[in-house]
Amino acid sequence: MIVGVPRETYPGERRVALVPAVLANLAKAGLQVLVEPGAGAAAGYPDTEYSDKGAKIAASRAEVFAQAEIITQVLCDGANDKTGQADLPMLRRGQILVGFLRPLGSFEILQELAATGVSSFAVELMPRTTRAQSMDALSSMATMSGYKAVILAADTLPRIFPMLTTAAGTITPGRVLIIGVGVAGLQAIATARRLGAVTSAYDMRPAAKEQVLSLGGRFVELPIEAEDAQDARGYGTAQGEEFYGKQRDLLGDAVAANDVVVTAAVIPGKKAPILVTKEMVARMLPGSVIVDLAAERGGNCELTRAGETVVEHGVTIIGETNLAGTVPYHASQMYARNLSAFLLNMVKDGKFQFNEADEIHRETLLTRDGEIVNARVREFLGLPALAAAEPKGAGSE
């Protein structure tokens, strides 16, 4: 089978779906790789590195889509809401598409994807199990985002993070607050600590306390308790406005006491909760920085503007929506390892073999044979459940 690697077309996107280092393992499984010219150049992977590892460089993007049975992308249509639709006419029935697809997004866009007949697999739907851990692209990209958020804040803040004792006196350390202790939040804590900042964190999930303490951070405890704080997949669950109101009241002092606030509270498929109000921003010292990792979903800060950096009340608020893409070399490396592990789990003897009984296969399959087939997505969209059918290959005609 041929695995295609098109160049990413979303404006400013520098990542690539597969990197040369994973090609040897794919070849052992009977997979050939066809790369669009320049697909990895912006991430630091020139065409010569792909060809040296056995990949073929296609003549054009159209050739990649025409010849490949499997298309691997970072941002497919849906996740790529700018230029993704241009690829739809090149997809064909029975072809396999793997990448970020924003499955809990627009019903109309998912319908357009399904209409191509492609069997699409959304990496966002990867189950959070031990067996699927090596394939968890969401966690990989969140790791990159959490790291880069703190680096960006440190570069923007008009003071340094570490404490220094010098002949000119002692410089007190910077103070960093992380709100939302998922994968991104944990990496932000670790990075802030490595840079020497006094680091604290808050999460409505009580289980997060142990993780924060293990990284040397201080856990901010508020006298409120969330109901069903996390779902079966480990994600935080949406709470009522009464809870968020109390949470904002209690968080105000913690936000005002810190030089940097990184917000990373995201609820899958829902608008991000407002945790930092404009009144809270006004209480922060001039020069302070907020990096909002939930900007793409509306933002955890009331003053965040997605894709922009703004200054309000003397506080810089960074609403970057693709921080992982700003470290494309290692972000691509991690993503490629996730995708190659996924493909190797699905390919046997050089053939793509879909197994309905395997939760990794079943839960990531989004569209097939012209329909949206994922049970979780259908429930989210309010669609009726599909009737049980005999298992068949995802790429079969």
mmCIF file of C-alpha atoms in Angstrom:
data_model
loop_
_atom_site.group_PDB
_atom_site.id
_atom_site.type_symbol
_atom_site.label_atom_id
_atom_site.label_comp_id
_atom_site.label_asym_id
_atom_site.label_seq_id
_atom_site.Cartn_x
_atom_site.Cartn_y
_atom_site.Cartn_z
ATOM 1 C CA MET A 1 0.000 0.000 0.000
ATOM 2 C CA ILE A 2 1.067 3.564 -0.669
ATOM 3 C CA VAL A 3 0.907 6.153 2.115
ATOM 4 C CA GLY A 4 0.663 9.730 0.843
ATOM 5 C CA VAL A 5 2.125 12.743 2.644
ATOM 6 C CA PRO A 6 0.745 16.000 1.181
ATOM 7 C CA ARG A 7 2.184 19.378 2.127
ATOM 8 C CA GLU A 8 0.089 21.175 4.752
ATOM 9 C CA THR A 9 -1.810 24.120 3.251
ATOM 10 C CA TYR A 10 -3.302 25.840 6.308
ATOM 11 C CA PRO A 11 -1.807 29.383 6.396
ATOM 12 C CA GLY A 12 1.342 29.378 8.519
ATOM 13 C CA GLU A 13 1.233 25.623 9.210
ATOM 14 C CA ARG A 14 4.795 24.234 9.195
ATOM 15 C CA ARG A 15 4.277 20.693 10.484
ATOM 16 C CA VAL A 16 4.294 17.556 8.348
ATOM 17 C CA ALA A 17 2.421 14.295 8.963
ATOM 18 C CA LEU A 18 5.335 11.861 8.593
ATOM 19 C CA VAL A 19 9.074 12.428 9.064
ATOM 20 C CA PRO A 20 11.963 10.415 7.550
ATOM 21 C CA ALA A 21 12.774 8.655 10.842
ATOM 22 C CA VAL A 22 9.524 6.619 10.815
ATOM 23 C CA LEU A 23 9.779 5.405 7.217
ATOM 24 C CA ALA A 24 11.872 2.304 7.948
ATOM 25 C CA ASN A 25 9.236 0.821 10.258
ATOM 26 C CA LEU A 26 6.488 1.575 7.753
ATOM 27 C CA ALA A 27 8.518 -0.137 5.004
ATOM 28 C CA LYS A 28 8.894 -3.260 7.157
ATOM 29 C CA ALA A 29 5.097 -3.405 7.340
ATOM 30 C CA GLY A 30 4.852 -3.260 3.553
ATOM 31 C CA LEU A 31 3.969 0.411 3.249
ATOM 32 C CA GLN A 32 5.509 2.683 0.614
ATOM 33 C CA VAL A 33 5.571 6.422 1.217
ATOM 34 C CA LEU A 34 4.855 9.060 -1.432
ATOM 35 C CA VAL A 35 5.680 12.650 -0.465
ATOM 36 C CA GLU A 36 4.563 15.892 -2.079
ATOM 37 C CA PRO A 37 7.594 18.055 -2.972
ATOM 38 C CA GLY A 38 8.530 20.312 -0.064
ATOM 39 C CA ALA A 39 6.057 18.700 2.342
ATOM 40 C CA GLY A 40 8.548 18.601 5.207
ATOM 41 C CA ALA A 41 10.775 21.554 4.302
ATOM 42 C CA ALA A 42 9.188 24.064 6.689
ATOM 43 C CA ALA A 43 9.581 21.616 9.571
ATOM 44 C CA GLY A 44 13.254 20.999 8.843
ATOM 45 C CA TYR A 45 12.899 17.815 6.773
ATOM 46 C CA PRO A 46 14.049 18.359 3.146
ATOM 47 C CA ASP A 47 12.997 16.058 0.314
ATOM 48 C CA THR A 48 16.467 14.474 0.189
ATOM 49 C CA GLU A 49 16.021 13.085 3.700
ATOM 50 C CA TYR A 50 12.799 11.378 2.647
ATOM 51 C CA SER A 51 14.297 9.920 -0.520
ATOM 52 C CA ASP A 52 17.371 8.737 1.423
ATOM 53 C CA LYS A 53 15.026 6.761 3.682
ATOM 54 C CA GLY A 54 13.230 5.118 0.766
ATOM 55 C CA ALA A 55 10.315 7.471 0.107
ATOM 56 C CA LYS A 56 9.345 8.557 -3.378
ATOM 57 C CA ILE A 57 8.931 12.266 -4.103
ATOM 58 C CA ALA A 58 5.812 12.827 -6.191
ATOM 59 C CA ALA A 59 5.620 15.223 -9.114
ATOM 60 C CA SER A 60 2.638 17.056 -7.632
ATOM 61 C CA ARG A 61 0.021 17.143 -4.884
ATOM 62 C CA ALA A 62 -2.515 15.641 -7.266
ATOM 63 C CA GLU A 63 -0.239 12.638 -7.806
ATOM 64 C CA VAL A 64 -0.077 12.003 -4.058
ATOM 65 C CA PHE A 65 -3.867 11.863 -3.782
ATOM 66 C CA ALA A 66 -4.247 9.854 -6.986
ATOM 67 C CA GLN A 67 -1.756 7.120 -6.115
ATOM 68 C CA ALA A 68 -1.984 6.779 -2.332
ATOM 69 C CA GLU A 69 -4.434 4.382 -0.709
ATOM 70 C CA ILE A 70 -3.782 6.104 2.650
ATOM 71 C CA ILE A 71 -3.497 9.889 3.017
ATOM 72 C CA THR A 72 -1.852 11.203 6.194
ATOM 73 C CA GLN A 73 -2.200 14.857 7.132
ATOM 74 C CA VAL A 74 -1.827 17.076 10.162
ATOM 75 C CA LEU A 75 -4.840 19.294 9.476
ATOM 76 C CA CYS A 76 -7.469 17.704 7.238
ATOM 77 C CA ASP A 77 -10.625 19.468 6.093
ATOM 78 C CA GLY A 78 -12.536 20.446 9.212
ATOM 79 C CA ALA A 79 -9.430 21.113 11.257
ATOM 80 C CA ASN A 80 -8.223 23.143 8.277
ATOM 81 C CA ASP A 81 -11.127 25.546 7.855
ATOM 82 C CA LYS A 82 -9.188 27.831 5.510
ATOM 83 C CA THR A 83 -8.000 25.689 2.603
ATOM 84 C CA GLY A 84 -9.020 22.137 3.517
ATOM 85 C CA GLN A 85 -11.983 21.973 1.132
ATOM 86 C CA ALA A 86 -9.628 22.134 -1.844
ATOM 87 C CA ASP A 87 -8.558 18.545 -1.098
ATOM 88 C CA LEU A 88 -12.081 17.068 -1.074
ATOM 89 C CA PRO A 89 -12.358 16.618 -4.877
ATOM 90 C CA MET A 90 -9.116 14.606 -4.828
ATOM 91 C CA LEU A 91 -10.375 12.111 -2.238
ATOM 92 C CA ARG A 92 -12.075 8.958 -3.511
ATOM 93 C CA ARG A 93 -14.347 6.232 -2.236
ATOM 94 C CA GLY A 94 -12.530 3.603 -0.174
ATOM 95 C CA GLN A 95 -9.437 5.763 0.271
ATOM 96 C CA ILE A 96 -8.224 6.134 3.865
ATOM 97 C CA LEU A 97 -7.615 9.538 5.474
ATOM 98 C CA VAL A 98 -5.875 9.964 8.845
ATOM 99 C CA GLY A 99 -5.328 13.241 10.688
ATOM 100 C CA PHE A 100 -6.925 16.001 12.755
ATOM 101 C CA LEU A 101 -10.507 16.335 11.496
ATOM 102 C CA ARG A 102 -12.291 18.298 14.261
ATOM 103 C CA PRO A 103 -14.994 15.614 14.587
ATOM 104 C CA LEU A 104 -17.010 17.578 17.144
ATOM 105 C CA GLY A 105 -17.151 20.628 14.903
ATOM 106 C CA SER A 106 -19.397 21.457 11.953
ATOM 107 C CA PHE A 107 -22.002 18.908 10.860
ATOM 108 C CA GLU A 108 -22.006 20.360 7.330
ATOM 109 C CA ILE A 109 -18.238 19.931 6.951
ATOM 110 C CA LEU A 110 -18.400 16.352 8.219
ATOM 111 C CA GLN A 111 -21.172 15.649 5.718
ATOM 112 C CA GLU A 112 -19.021 17.001 2.896
ATOM 113 C CA LEU A 113 -16.164 14.747 3.974
ATOM 114 C CA ALA A 114 -18.445 11.718 4.241
ATOM 115 C CA ALA A 115 -19.844 12.401 0.760
ATOM 116 C CA THR A 116 -16.422 11.716 -0.765
ATOM 117 C CA GLY A 117 -16.737 8.096 0.349
ATOM 118 C CA VAL A 118 -13.414 8.238 2.130
ATOM 119 C CA SER A 119 -12.814 6.185 5.274
ATOM 120 C CA SER A 120 -11.541 8.865 7.633
ATOM 121 C CA PHE A 121 -9.906 8.383 11.025
ATOM 122 C CA ALA A 122 -9.822 11.322 13.447
ATOM 123 C CA VAL A 123 -6.791 11.322 15.735
ATOM 124 C CA GLU A 124 -8.738 13.490 18.216
ATOM 125 C CA LEU A 125 -10.940 10.479 18.977
ATOM 126 C CA MET A 126 -8.084 8.205 20.030
ATOM 127 C CA PRO A 127 -9.105 6.389 23.232
ATOM 128 C CA ARG A 128 -7.050 7.329 26.282
ATOM 129 C CA THR A 129 -5.905 3.821 27.136
ATOM 130 C CA THR A 130 -2.481 2.383 27.842
ATOM 131 C CA ARG A 131 -2.450 0.520 24.527
ATOM 132 C CA ALA A 132 -3.305 3.655 22.564
ATOM 133 C CA GLN A 133 -0.859 5.923 24.411
ATOM 134 C CA SER A 134 1.773 5.785 21.657
ATOM 135 C CA MET A 135 -0.884 6.951 19.168
ATOM 136 C CA ASP A 136 -2.255 9.871 21.214
ATOM 137 C CA ALA A 137 -1.591 12.844 18.955
ATOM 138 C CA LEU A 138 -3.686 15.207 21.072
ATOM 139 C CA SER A 139 -1.376 14.648 24.030
ATOM 140 C CA SER A 140 1.703 15.061 21.857
ATOM 141 C CA MET A 141 0.558 18.395 20.491
ATOM 142 C CA ALA A 142 -0.599 19.530 23.938
ATOM 143 C CA THR A 143 2.892 18.793 25.252
ATOM 144 C CA MET A 144 4.378 21.054 22.599
ATOM 145 C CA SER A 145 1.800 23.779 23.281
ATOM 146 C CA GLY A 146 2.343 23.757 27.042
ATOM 147 C CA TYR A 147 6.087 24.101 26.604
ATOM 148 C CA LYS A 148 5.876 26.862 24.004
ATOM 149 C CA ALA A 149 3.256 28.812 25.988
ATOM 150 C CA VAL A 150 5.706 29.339 28.855
ATOM 151 C CA ILE A 151 8.615 30.131 26.529
ATOM 152 C CA LEU A 152 6.454 32.726 24.787
ATOM 153 C CA ALA A 153 5.361 34.211 28.110
ATOM 154 C CA ALA A 154 8.953 34.389 29.355
ATOM 155 C CA ASP A 155 10.007 36.181 26.180
ATOM 156 C CA THR A 156 7.120 38.666 26.461
ATOM 157 C CA LEU A 157 7.329 39.376 30.200
ATOM 158 C CA PRO A 158 9.481 42.474 30.959
ATOM 159 C CA ARG A 159 11.189 40.636 33.822
ATOM 160 C CA ILE A 160 13.050 37.354 34.186
ATOM 161 C CA PHE A 161 11.762 34.109 35.681
ATOM 162 C CA PRO A 162 14.575 32.913 37.983
ATOM 163 C CA MET A 163 15.749 34.406 41.257
ATOM 164 C CA LEU A 164 19.242 35.885 40.937
ATOM 165 C CA THR A 165 21.586 37.014 43.681
ATOM 166 C CA THR A 166 24.009 39.544 42.216
ATOM 167 C CA ALA A 167 26.343 42.329 43.297
ATOM 168 C CA ALA A 168 23.531 44.688 42.362
ATOM 169 C CA GLY A 169 21.153 42.966 44.734
ATOM 170 C CA THR A 170 18.692 40.082 44.663
ATOM 171 C CA ILE A 171 16.166 39.715 41.879
ATOM 172 C CA THR A 172 13.007 37.986 43.052
ATOM 173 C CA PRO A 173 11.664 35.134 40.926
ATOM 174 C CA GLY A 174 8.734 35.499 38.565
ATOM 175 C CA ARG A 175 5.410 33.961 39.539
ATOM 176 C CA VAL A 176 3.467 31.740 37.123
ATOM 177 C CA LEU A 177 -0.066 30.389 37.505
ATOM 178 C CA ILE A 178 -1.343 27.536 35.335
ATOM 179 C CA ILE A 179 -5.124 27.116 35.136
ATOM 180 C CA GLY A 180 -6.131 23.719 33.776
ATOM 181 C CA VAL A 181 -3.807 20.816 34.530
ATOM 182 C CA GLY A 182 -4.168 18.533 31.536
ATOM 183 C CA VAL A 183 -1.213 17.472 29.400
ATOM 184 C CA ALA A 184 -0.531 21.044 28.242
ATOM 185 C CA GLY A 185 -0.857 22.413 31.769
ATOM 186 C CA LEU A 186 1.521 19.844 33.209
ATOM 187 C CA GLN A 187 4.144 20.609 30.572
ATOM 188 C CA ALA A 188 3.690 24.324 31.277
ATOM 189 C CA ILE A 189 4.305 23.702 34.986
ATOM 190 C CA ALA A 190 7.443 21.699 34.260
ATOM 191 C CA THR A 191 8.777 24.325 31.844
ATOM 192 C CA ALA A 192 8.098 27.250 34.197
ATOM 193 C CA ARG A 193 9.843 25.371 36.998
ATOM 194 C CA ARG A 194 12.867 24.657 34.786
ATOM 195 C CA LEU A 195 13.093 28.381 34.003
ATOM 196 C CA GLY A 196 13.147 29.189 37.708
ATOM 197 C CA ALA A 197 9.689 30.655 38.269
ATOM 198 C CA VAL A 198 7.625 30.134 41.408
ATOM 199 C CA THR A 199 4.873 28.020 39.892
ATOM 200 C CA SER A 200 1.356 27.263 41.062
ATOM 201 C CA ALA A 201 -1.580 25.589 39.363
ATOM 202 C CA TYR A 202 -5.319 25.114 39.678
ATOM 203 C CA ASP A 203 -7.675 22.492 38.301
ATOM 204 C CA MET A 204 -11.215 21.596 39.319
ATOM 205 C CA ARG A 205 -10.269 17.904 39.238
ATOM 206 C CA PRO A 206 -8.963 16.887 42.696
ATOM 207 C CA ALA A 207 -6.769 14.194 41.123
ATOM 208 C CA ALA A 208 -4.649 16.922 39.519
ATOM 209 C CA LYS A 209 -3.205 17.968 42.883
ATOM 210 C CA GLU A 210 -0.832 15.026 43.105
ATOM 211 C CA GLN A 211 0.424 15.640 39.564
ATOM 212 C CA VAL A 212 1.100 19.321 40.286
ATOM 213 C CA LEU A 213 2.977 18.536 43.488
ATOM 214 C CA SER A 214 5.054 15.858 41.748
ATOM 215 C CA LEU A 215 6.376 18.553 39.381
ATOM 216 C CA GLY A 216 7.306 20.880 42.231
ATOM 217 C CA GLY A 217 4.371 23.222 41.765
ATOM 218 C CA ARG A 218 1.978 24.515 44.404
ATOM 219 C CA PHE A 219 -1.639 23.456 44.023
ATOM 220 C CA VAL A 220 -4.193 26.233 44.448
ATOM 221 C CA GLU A 221 -7.140 24.816 46.379
ATOM 222 C CA LEU A 222 -10.498 26.586 46.228
ATOM 223 C CA PRO A 223 -13.364 25.867 48.639
ATOM 224 C CA ILE A 224 -15.688 24.651 45.865
ATOM 225 C CA GLU A 225 -16.239 21.193 44.471
ATOM 226 C CA ALA A 226 -17.195 20.272 40.919
ATOM 227 C CA GLU A 227 -19.763 17.589 40.185
ATOM 228 C CA ASP A 228 -18.408 14.775 38.001
ATOM 229 C CA ALA A 229 -15.219 16.776 37.424
ATOM 230 C CA GLN A 230 -13.943 14.504 34.658
ATOM 231 C CA ASP A 231 -15.356 12.077 32.118
ATOM 232 C CA ALA A 232 -14.338 8.490 31.422
ATOM 233 C CA ARG A 233 -11.585 9.667 29.068
ATOM 234 C CA GLY A 234 -9.998 11.871 31.738
ATOM 235 C CA TYR A 235 -11.162 15.200 30.288
ATOM 236 C CA GLY A 236 -12.738 17.885 32.446
ATOM 237 C CA THR A 237 -16.515 18.094 32.160
ATOM 238 C CA ALA A 238 -18.585 21.235 31.639
ATOM 239 C CA GLN A 239 -20.020 22.728 34.826
ATOM 240 C CA GLY A 240 -22.934 25.069 35.438
ATOM 241 C CA GLU A 241 -22.566 28.851 35.380
ATOM 242 C CA GLU A 242 -23.028 28.972 39.162
ATOM 243 C CA PHE A 243 -19.874 26.894 39.614
ATOM 244 C CA TYR A 244 -17.877 28.988 37.151
ATOM 245 C CA GLY A 245 -19.062 32.178 38.841
ATOM 246 C CA LYS A 246 -17.824 31.009 42.245
ATOM 247 C CA GLN A 247 -14.621 29.763 40.642
ATOM 248 C CA ARG A 248 -13.917 33.177 39.083
ATOM 249 C CA ASP A 249 -14.556 34.961 42.380
ATOM 250 C CA LEU A 250 -12.101 32.723 44.208
ATOM 251 C CA LEU A 251 -9.444 32.718 41.452
ATOM 252 C CA GLY A 252 -9.242 36.504 41.311
ATOM 253 C CA ASP A 253 -6.633 36.874 44.054
ATOM 254 C CA ALA A 254 -4.449 34.086 42.616
ATOM 255 C CA VAL A 255 -4.497 35.665 39.146
ATOM 256 C CA ALA A 256 -3.637 39.116 40.515
ATOM 257 C CA ALA A 257 -0.684 37.723 42.478
ATOM 258 C CA ASN A 258 1.071 36.266 39.418
ATOM 259 C CA ASP A 259 3.164 37.759 36.620
ATOM 260 C CA VAL A 260 2.142 35.105 34.088
ATOM 261 C CA VAL A 261 -1.100 33.173 33.757
ATOM 262 C CA VAL A 262 -1.371 30.246 31.328
ATOM 263 C CA THR A 263 -4.933 29.038 30.826
ATOM 264 C CA ALA A 264 -5.497 25.555 29.420
ATOM 265 C CA ALA A 265 -9.029 24.555 30.414
ATOM 266 C CA VAL A 266 -10.758 22.966 27.417
ATOM 267 C CA ILE A 267 -13.976 20.924 27.294
ATOM 268 C CA PRO A 268 -14.109 18.686 24.163
ATOM 269 C CA GLY A 269 -16.772 19.837 21.738
ATOM 270 C CA LYS A 270 -17.804 22.852 23.830
ATOM 271 C CA LYS A 271 -16.909 26.515 24.120
ATOM 272 C CA ALA A 272 -14.091 27.046 26.615
ATOM 273 C CA PRO A 273 -15.281 28.307 30.015
ATOM 274 C CA ILE A 274 -14.431 31.899 30.951
ATOM 275 C CA LEU A 275 -12.102 31.667 33.958
ATOM 276 C CA VAL A 276 -10.304 35.027 33.787
ATOM 277 C CA THR A 277 -12.618 38.035 33.520
ATOM 278 C CA LYS A 278 -11.718 41.529 32.377
ATOM 279 C CA GLU A 279 -11.970 42.646 36.014
ATOM 280 C CA MET A 280 -9.380 40.045 36.979
ATOM 281 C CA VAL A 281 -7.101 41.215 34.165
ATOM 282 C CA ALA A 282 -7.395 44.803 35.441
ATOM 283 C CA ARG A 283 -6.082 43.676 38.844
ATOM 284 C CA MET A 284 -2.861 42.228 37.380
ATOM 285 C CA LEU A 285 0.337 44.290 37.430
ATOM 286 C CA PRO A 286 1.176 46.193 34.226
ATOM 287 C CA GLY A 287 3.520 44.110 32.080
ATOM 288 C CA SER A 288 1.917 40.825 33.148
ATOM 289 C CA VAL A 289 1.201 38.181 30.498
ATOM 290 C CA ILE A 290 -1.676 35.795 29.835
ATOM 291 C CA VAL A 291 -1.243 32.952 27.340
ATOM 292 C CA ASP A 292 -4.636 31.460 26.501
ATOM 293 C CA LEU A 293 -4.294 27.918 25.167
ATOM 294 C CA ALA A 294 -8.073 27.719 24.785
ATOM 295 C CA ALA A 295 -8.163 30.668 22.355
ATOM 296 C CA GLU A 296 -9.341 28.567 19.414
ATOM 297 C CA ARG A 297 -12.440 27.535 21.394
ATOM 298 C CA GLY A 298 -13.376 30.992 22.575
ATOM 299 C CA GLY A 299 -10.706 31.428 25.233
ATOM 300 C CA ASN A 300 -10.540 31.053 29.007
ATOM 301 C CA CYS A 301 -9.860 34.786 29.296
ATOM 302 C CA GLU A 302 -12.734 37.146 28.560
ATOM 303 C CA LEU A 303 -10.430 39.504 26.630
ATOM 304 C CA THR A 304 -8.729 36.892 24.442
ATOM 305 C CA ARG A 305 -8.922 37.329 20.679
ATOM 306 C CA ALA A 306 -8.195 34.129 18.778
ATOM 307 C CA GLY A 307 -5.074 34.379 16.642
ATOM 308 C CA GLU A 308 -4.115 37.784 18.053
ATOM 309 C CA THR A 309 -1.962 39.328 20.765
ATOM 310 C CA VAL A 310 -3.630 42.264 22.509
ATOM 311 C CA VAL A 311 -2.776 44.545 25.423
ATOM 312 C CA GLU A 312 -5.559 45.351 27.889
ATOM 313 C CA HIS A 313 -5.051 47.217 31.194
ATOM 314 C CA GLY A 314 -1.308 46.938 30.558
ATOM 315 C CA VAL A 315 -1.522 43.129 30.384
ATOM 316 C CA THR A 316 -0.444 41.279 27.228
ATOM 317 C CA ILE A 317 -2.958 38.570 26.264
ATOM 318 C CA ILE A 318 -1.693 36.036 23.722
ATOM 319 C CA GLY A 319 -4.365 34.145 21.792
ATOM 320 C CA GLU A 320 -2.142 32.026 19.543
ATOM 321 C CA THR A 321 -4.173 29.113 18.151
ATOM 322 C CA ASN A 322 -1.392 26.837 16.889
ATOM 323 C CA LEU A 323 1.503 26.884 19.340
ATOM 324 C CA ALA A 324 2.489 23.316 18.490
ATOM 325 C CA GLY A 325 2.991 24.443 14.908
ATOM 326 C CA THR A 326 5.567 27.003 16.037
ATOM 327 C CA VAL A 327 7.951 24.183 17.021
ATOM 328 C CA PRO A 328 7.404 22.159 13.834
ATOM 329 C CA TYR A 329 10.505 19.956 13.919
ATOM 330 C CA HIS A 330 9.729 18.164 17.171
ATOM 331 C CA ALA A 331 5.955 18.540 16.861
ATOM 332 C CA SER A 332 6.164 16.729 13.501
ATOM 333 C CA GLN A 333 8.477 14.119 14.992
ATOM 334 C CA MET A 334 6.016 13.327 17.779
ATOM 335 C CA TYR A 335 3.001 13.402 15.478
ATOM 336 C CA ALA A 336 4.715 11.116 12.958
ATOM 337 C CA ARG A 337 5.457 8.587 15.701
ATOM 338 C CA ASN A 338 1.787 8.697 16.736
ATOM 339 C CA LEU A 339 0.609 8.163 13.153
ATOM 340 C CA SER A 340 3.117 5.421 12.379
ATOM 341 C CA ALA A 341 2.114 3.542 15.544
ATOM 342 C CA PHE A 342 -1.530 3.878 14.468
ATOM 343 C CA LEU A 343 -0.829 2.663 10.933
ATOM 344 C CA LEU A 344 1.275 -0.269 12.136
ATOM 345 C CA ASN A 345 -1.598 -1.287 14.400
ATOM 346 C CA MET A 346 -3.985 -1.317 11.432
ATOM 347 C CA VAL A 347 -1.786 -2.751 8.672
ATOM 348 C CA LYS A 348 -1.128 -6.495 8.494
ATOM 349 C CA ASP A 349 0.889 -8.127 5.712
ATOM 350 C CA GLY A 350 0.902 -4.897 3.744
ATOM 351 C CA LYS A 351 -2.891 -4.537 3.842
ATOM 352 C CA PHE A 352 -5.129 -2.184 5.824
ATOM 353 C CA GLN A 353 -7.309 -4.364 8.058
ATOM 354 C CA PHE A 354 -10.088 -2.702 10.006
ATOM 355 C CA ASN A 355 -11.212 -4.545 13.124
ATOM 356 C CA GLU A 356 -14.571 -3.414 14.500
ATOM 357 C CA ALA A 357 -13.827 -5.180 17.787
ATOM 358 C CA ASP A 358 -10.673 -3.113 18.371
ATOM 359 C CA GLU A 359 -11.578 0.102 20.228
ATOM 360 C CA ILE A 360 -8.687 1.978 18.616
ATOM 361 C CA HIS A 361 -10.076 1.199 15.163
ATOM 362 C CA ARG A 362 -13.719 1.614 16.099
ATOM 363 C CA GLU A 363 -13.490 4.828 18.123
ATOM 364 C CA THR A 364 -11.283 6.725 15.656
ATOM 365 C CA LEU A 365 -13.255 5.816 12.508
ATOM 366 C CA LEU A 366 -15.288 8.913 11.625
ATOM 367 C CA THR A 367 -16.726 8.427 8.136
ATOM 368 C CA ARG A 368 -17.131 5.439 5.825
ATOM 369 C CA ASP A 369 -19.169 4.635 2.702
ATOM 370 C CA GLY A 370 -20.716 8.096 2.566
ATOM 371 C CA GLU A 371 -21.841 8.268 6.194
ATOM 372 C CA ILE A 372 -20.713 9.640 9.533
ATOM 373 C CA VAL A 373 -20.347 6.353 11.401
ATOM 374 C CA ASN A 374 -18.685 7.229 14.689
ATOM 375 C CA ALA A 375 -21.143 6.536 17.523
ATOM 376 C CA ARG A 376 -19.802 9.270 19.816
ATOM 377 C CA VAL A 377 -19.901 11.887 17.065
ATOM 378 C CA ARG A 378 -23.393 10.881 15.949
ATOM 379 C CA GLU A 379 -24.621 11.251 19.522
ATOM 380 C CA PHE A 380 -22.931 14.655 19.820
ATOM 381 C CA LEU A 381 -24.568 15.811 16.578
ATOM 382 C CA GLY A 382 -27.970 14.474 17.580
ATOM 383 C CA LEU A 383 -28.026 11.842 14.816
ATOM 384 C CA PRO A 384 -29.756 8.477 15.326
ATOM 385 C CA ALA A 385 -27.574 5.486 16.066
ATOM 386 C CA LEU A 386 -26.666 3.361 13.041
ATOM 387 C CA ALA A 387 -28.011 -0.163 12.831
ATOM 388 C CA ALA A 388 -25.441 -2.845 13.596
ATOM 389 C CA ALA A 389 -23.791 -4.177 10.470
ATOM 390 C CA GLU A 390 -21.406 -6.983 9.593
ATOM 391 C CA PRO A 391 -17.786 -5.804 10.180
ATOM 392 C CA LYS A 392 -15.892 -4.997 6.988
ATOM 393 C CA GLY A 393 -12.659 -3.347 6.013
ATOM 394 C CA ALA A 394 -12.663 0.397 6.435
ATOM 395 C CA GLY A 395 -11.082 0.889 3.060
ATOM 396 C CA SER A 396 -13.226 -1.592 1.176
ATOM 397 C CA GLU A 397 -15.492 -0.553 -1.657
#
